[in-house]
Amino acid sequence: IGLLLPPIDLKPMLAYMMLVPIVGGVGLACIKEGKGLEINVAAFTYASMANVAAALKGKIGGSVVKSLKGDSSKNMDSANVYGVMNIMSFLFTVPMVIAFEMQTLPGEWEKAVAEHGASAVIQNIALSGFFYYIYNEFAFAFTASVGAVTSSVLNTAKRVIIIVVSSILFQEAMTRNTVLGSAIAIGGTFAYSLASKGKKKVDTAKKAQ
């Protein structure tokens, strides 16, 4: 995405090479010993589409933020741009929900209420939506600052960190694949960061000259 849409975000070749251990490490950490690699093609396809859409949102949104920050009368910083984008997303999503989910929604709602109670379901939906919005608002501001490629790389490494932290908090033993994959992915992310910083130092030196 960083190479397809302006402004072009070109990284050093070493940084792109570090994507291999990052993605490979995440994949290795997700493989369960004795079961091999089981991939749900439909889920993998939709997840890939979601990642591409997220990268596009970050890239285009970051460009919009930078272009609007110069106009103080519009008061459109990263938080406001993200808010407007969510309103637009909501308006596009509602017809899709009505078309594809409305038939099953009442039945699923009744099941959830019968098992947990209406107040608990509403409270969890509200809290989940609130924290998800806050998380994505920070992520959007971060992407606008560092670029879509770096944000996607760190988002990939985040999955490994979640696996490690969850194993520690819930006191679950980490398998060999989890430990090895986590180490590879985190090491690849660190190397990617160093390679990207090297390019920034070179660019800064050229501007100074």
CSV table of C-alpha atoms in Angstrom, one decimal:
chain,number,residue,atom,x,y,z
A,1,ILE,CA,0.0,0.0,0.0
A,2,GLY,CA,2.9,2.3,0.9
A,3,LEU,CA,4.3,1.9,-2.7
A,4,LEU,CA,0.9,2.1,-4.5
A,5,LEU,CA,-0.6,5.3,-3.1
A,6,PRO,CA,1.0,8.7,-2.8
A,7,PRO,CA,2.9,9.9,-0.8
A,8,ILE,CA,5.2,6.9,-1.5
A,9,ASP,CA,6.5,5.3,1.6
A,10,LEU,CA,9.7,3.5,0.4
A,11,LYS,CA,11.6,1.5,3.0
A,12,PRO,CA,15.1,0.1,2.7
A,13,MET,CA,15.3,-3.4,1.2
A,14,LEU,CA,16.5,-4.8,4.5
A,15,ALA,CA,13.2,-3.6,6.1
A,16,TYR,CA,11.1,-5.4,3.5
A,17,MET,CA,13.2,-8.6,4.0
A,18,MET,CA,12.3,-8.5,7.7
A,19,LEU,CA,8.7,-9.0,6.8
A,20,VAL,CA,9.5,-12.7,6.1
A,21,PRO,CA,10.6,-13.6,9.7
A,22,ILE,CA,7.7,-11.5,11.2
A,23,VAL,CA,5.0,-13.2,9.2
A,24,GLY,CA,6.7,-16.6,9.5
A,25,GLY,CA,7.2,-16.2,13.2
A,26,VAL,CA,3.5,-15.4,13.7
A,27,GLY,CA,2.5,-18.4,11.6
A,28,LEU,CA,4.8,-20.7,13.5
A,29,ALA,CA,3.5,-19.4,16.9
A,30,CYS,CA,0.0,-20.3,15.8
A,31,ILE,CA,0.8,-23.9,14.8
A,32,LYS,CA,-0.3,-26.4,17.4
A,33,GLU,CA,2.1,-29.3,17.9
A,34,GLY,CA,0.8,-32.6,16.8
A,35,LYS,CA,-2.0,-31.0,14.7
A,36,GLY,CA,0.0,-29.3,12.0
A,37,LEU,CA,-1.2,-26.3,10.1
A,38,GLU,CA,-4.9,-26.0,9.6
A,39,ILE,CA,-6.0,-23.1,7.5
A,40,ASN,CA,-9.6,-22.1,7.0
A,41,VAL,CA,-9.4,-20.7,3.5
A,42,ALA,CA,-12.5,-18.5,3.8
A,43,ALA,CA,-11.4,-17.0,7.1
A,44,PHE,CA,-7.9,-16.5,5.7
A,45,THR,CA,-9.3,-14.7,2.7
A,46,TYR,CA,-11.6,-12.4,4.7
A,47,ALA,CA,-8.8,-11.7,7.2
A,48,SER,CA,-6.5,-10.7,4.3
A,49,MET,CA,-9.1,-8.4,2.8
A,50,ALA,CA,-9.6,-6.8,6.3
A,51,ASN,CA,-5.8,-6.2,6.6
A,52,VAL,CA,-5.7,-4.6,3.1
A,53,ALA,CA,-8.7,-2.4,4.0
A,54,ALA,CA,-7.1,-1.4,7.3
A,55,ALA,CA,-3.9,-0.5,5.5
A,56,LEU,CA,-5.8,1.6,2.9
A,57,LYS,CA,-7.7,3.3,5.7
A,58,GLY,CA,-4.5,4.2,7.5
A,59,LYS,CA,-2.7,5.4,4.3
A,60,ILE,CA,-5.6,7.5,3.0
A,61,GLY,CA,-6.6,8.7,6.4
A,62,GLY,CA,-3.1,9.8,7.2
A,63,SER,CA,-2.9,11.8,4.0
A,64,VAL,CA,-6.2,13.4,4.8
A,65,VAL,CA,-5.1,14.3,8.3
A,66,LYS,CA,-1.9,15.9,7.0
A,67,SER,CA,-3.7,17.9,4.3
A,68,LEU,CA,-6.4,19.2,6.7
A,69,LYS,CA,-4.0,20.1,9.6
A,70,GLY,CA,-2.9,23.1,7.5
A,71,ASP,CA,-6.4,24.6,7.6
A,72,SER,CA,-7.1,25.6,11.2
A,73,SER,CA,-10.6,26.7,10.4
A,74,LYS,CA,-11.7,23.0,9.7
A,75,ASN,CA,-10.5,21.7,13.1
A,76,MET,CA,-9.8,18.2,11.5
A,77,ASP,CA,-7.1,16.5,13.5
A,78,SER,CA,-6.6,12.7,13.5
A,79,ALA,CA,-9.3,12.1,16.1
A,80,ASN,CA,-11.9,14.1,14.2
A,81,VAL,CA,-11.0,12.5,10.9
A,82,TYR,CA,-11.3,9.1,12.5
A,83,GLY,CA,-14.7,10.1,14.0
A,84,VAL,CA,-16.1,11.2,10.6
A,85,MET,CA,-14.8,8.0,9.0
A,86,ASN,CA,-16.6,5.9,11.6
A,87,ILE,CA,-19.8,7.7,10.9
A,88,MET,CA,-19.5,7.0,7.2
A,89,SER,CA,-18.6,3.4,8.0
A,90,PHE,CA,-21.7,3.1,10.2
A,91,LEU,CA,-24.0,4.4,7.4
A,92,PHE,CA,-22.5,1.9,4.9
A,93,THR,CA,-22.7,-1.0,7.4
A,94,VAL,CA,-26.3,-0.6,8.5
A,95,PRO,CA,-27.7,-1.7,5.1
A,96,MET,CA,-25.4,-4.7,5.0
A,97,VAL,CA,-26.5,-5.8,8.5
A,98,ILE,CA,-30.2,-5.4,7.5
A,99,ALA,CA,-29.6,-7.4,4.3
A,100,PHE,CA,-27.5,-10.3,5.8
A,101,GLU,CA,-28.0,-10.4,9.6
A,102,MET,CA,-31.5,-9.2,10.3
A,103,GLN,CA,-33.1,-12.7,10.0
A,104,THR,CA,-30.8,-14.2,12.6
A,105,LEU,CA,-30.4,-11.2,14.9
A,106,PRO,CA,-33.6,-11.5,17.0
A,107,GLY,CA,-32.9,-15.2,17.7
A,108,GLU,CA,-29.3,-14.6,18.7
A,109,TRP,CA,-30.3,-11.7,20.9
A,110,GLU,CA,-32.9,-13.8,22.7
A,111,LYS,CA,-30.3,-16.6,23.3
A,112,ALA,CA,-27.8,-14.1,24.7
A,113,VAL,CA,-30.4,-12.4,27.0
A,114,ALA,CA,-31.7,-15.8,28.2
A,115,GLU,CA,-28.2,-16.9,29.2
A,116,HIS,CA,-26.7,-13.7,30.5
A,117,GLY,CA,-29.5,-11.2,31.1
A,118,ALA,CA,-30.4,-8.1,29.1
A,119,SER,CA,-28.4,-5.6,31.3
A,120,ALA,CA,-25.2,-7.7,31.1
A,121,VAL,CA,-25.5,-8.0,27.3
A,122,ILE,CA,-26.1,-4.3,26.8
A,123,GLN,CA,-23.3,-3.4,29.2
A,124,ASN,CA,-20.8,-5.6,27.5
A,125,ILE,CA,-21.8,-4.4,24.0
A,126,ALA,CA,-21.4,-0.8,25.2
A,127,LEU,CA,-18.0,-1.3,26.8
A,128,SER,CA,-16.7,-3.4,23.9
A,129,GLY,CA,-17.7,-0.7,21.4
A,130,PHE,CA,-16.2,2.1,23.6
A,131,PHE,CA,-12.9,0.4,24.1
A,132,TYR,CA,-12.7,-0.8,20.5
A,133,TYR,CA,-13.3,2.8,19.3
A,134,ILE,CA,-10.6,4.2,21.7
A,135,TYR,CA,-8.1,1.5,20.6
A,136,ASN,CA,-8.7,2.2,16.9
A,137,GLU,CA,-8.6,6.0,17.4
A,138,PHE,CA,-5.1,5.7,18.9
A,139,ALA,CA,-4.1,3.2,16.2
A,140,PHE,CA,-5.3,5.6,13.5
A,141,ALA,CA,-3.4,8.5,15.0
A,142,PHE,CA,-0.3,6.3,15.2
A,143,THR,CA,-0.7,5.2,11.6
A,144,ALA,CA,-1.0,8.8,10.5
A,145,SER,CA,2.3,9.5,12.2
A,146,VAL,CA,4.5,6.5,11.2
A,147,GLY,CA,2.9,5.3,8.0
A,148,ALA,CA,0.8,2.3,6.9
A,149,VAL,CA,3.7,-0.1,6.4
A,150,THR,CA,5.2,0.3,9.9
A,151,SER,CA,1.7,0.3,11.5
A,152,SER,CA,0.9,-3.0,9.7
A,153,VAL,CA,4.2,-4.6,10.8
A,154,LEU,CA,3.7,-3.7,14.4
A,155,ASN,CA,0.0,-4.8,14.2
A,156,THR,CA,1.3,-8.2,13.0
A,157,ALA,CA,3.8,-8.4,15.8
A,158,LYS,CA,1.1,-7.5,18.3
A,159,ARG,CA,-0.5,-10.9,17.8
A,160,VAL,CA,2.6,-12.6,19.1
A,161,ILE,CA,2.8,-10.3,22.0
A,162,ILE,CA,-0.8,-11.0,22.9
A,163,ILE,CA,-0.1,-14.8,22.8
A,164,VAL,CA,2.9,-14.4,25.1
A,165,VAL,CA,1.1,-12.0,27.6
A,166,SER,CA,-2.0,-14.2,27.6
A,167,SER,CA,0.1,-17.3,28.4
A,168,ILE,CA,1.7,-15.4,31.3
A,169,LEU,CA,-1.5,-14.0,32.7
A,170,PHE,CA,-3.5,-17.2,32.4
A,171,GLN,CA,-0.6,-19.4,33.4
A,172,GLU,CA,-0.7,-21.5,30.4
A,173,ALA,CA,2.4,-23.4,29.2
A,174,MET,CA,3.8,-22.1,26.0
A,175,THR,CA,4.6,-24.8,23.4
A,176,ARG,CA,7.9,-25.0,21.5
A,177,ASN,CA,6.3,-23.5,18.4
A,178,THR,CA,4.9,-20.6,20.4
A,179,VAL,CA,8.2,-19.7,22.0
A,180,LEU,CA,10.2,-20.1,18.8
A,181,GLY,CA,7.7,-18.2,16.6
A,182,SER,CA,7.4,-15.4,19.2
A,183,ALA,CA,11.1,-15.0,19.4
A,184,ILE,CA,11.5,-14.9,15.6
A,185,ALA,CA,8.6,-12.4,15.1
A,186,ILE,CA,9.7,-10.1,17.8
A,187,GLY,CA,13.3,-10.2,16.6
A,188,GLY,CA,12.1,-9.5,13.0
A,189,THR,CA,10.1,-6.5,14.3
A,190,PHE,CA,13.1,-5.1,16.1
A,191,ALA,CA,15.3,-5.5,13.0
A,192,TYR,CA,12.6,-3.9,10.9
A,193,SER,CA,12.6,-0.9,13.2
A,194,LEU,CA,16.4,-0.5,13.1
A,195,ALA,CA,16.3,-0.7,9.3
A,196,SER,CA,13.6,1.9,9.0
A,197,LYS,CA,15.4,4.2,11.4
A,198,GLY,CA,18.6,3.9,9.3
A,199,LYS,CA,16.7,5.3,6.3
A,200,LYS,CA,15.3,8.2,8.4
A,201,LYS,CA,18.8,9.2,9.5
A,202,VAL,CA,20.1,9.1,5.9
A,203,ASP,CA,17.1,11.3,4.7
A,204,THR,CA,17.8,13.8,7.6
A,205,ALA,CA,21.4,14.0,6.7
A,206,LYS,CA,20.6,14.7,3.0
A,207,LYS,CA,18.2,17.5,4.0
A,208,ALA,CA,20.8,19.0,6.3
A,209,GLN,CA,23.2,19.1,3.4
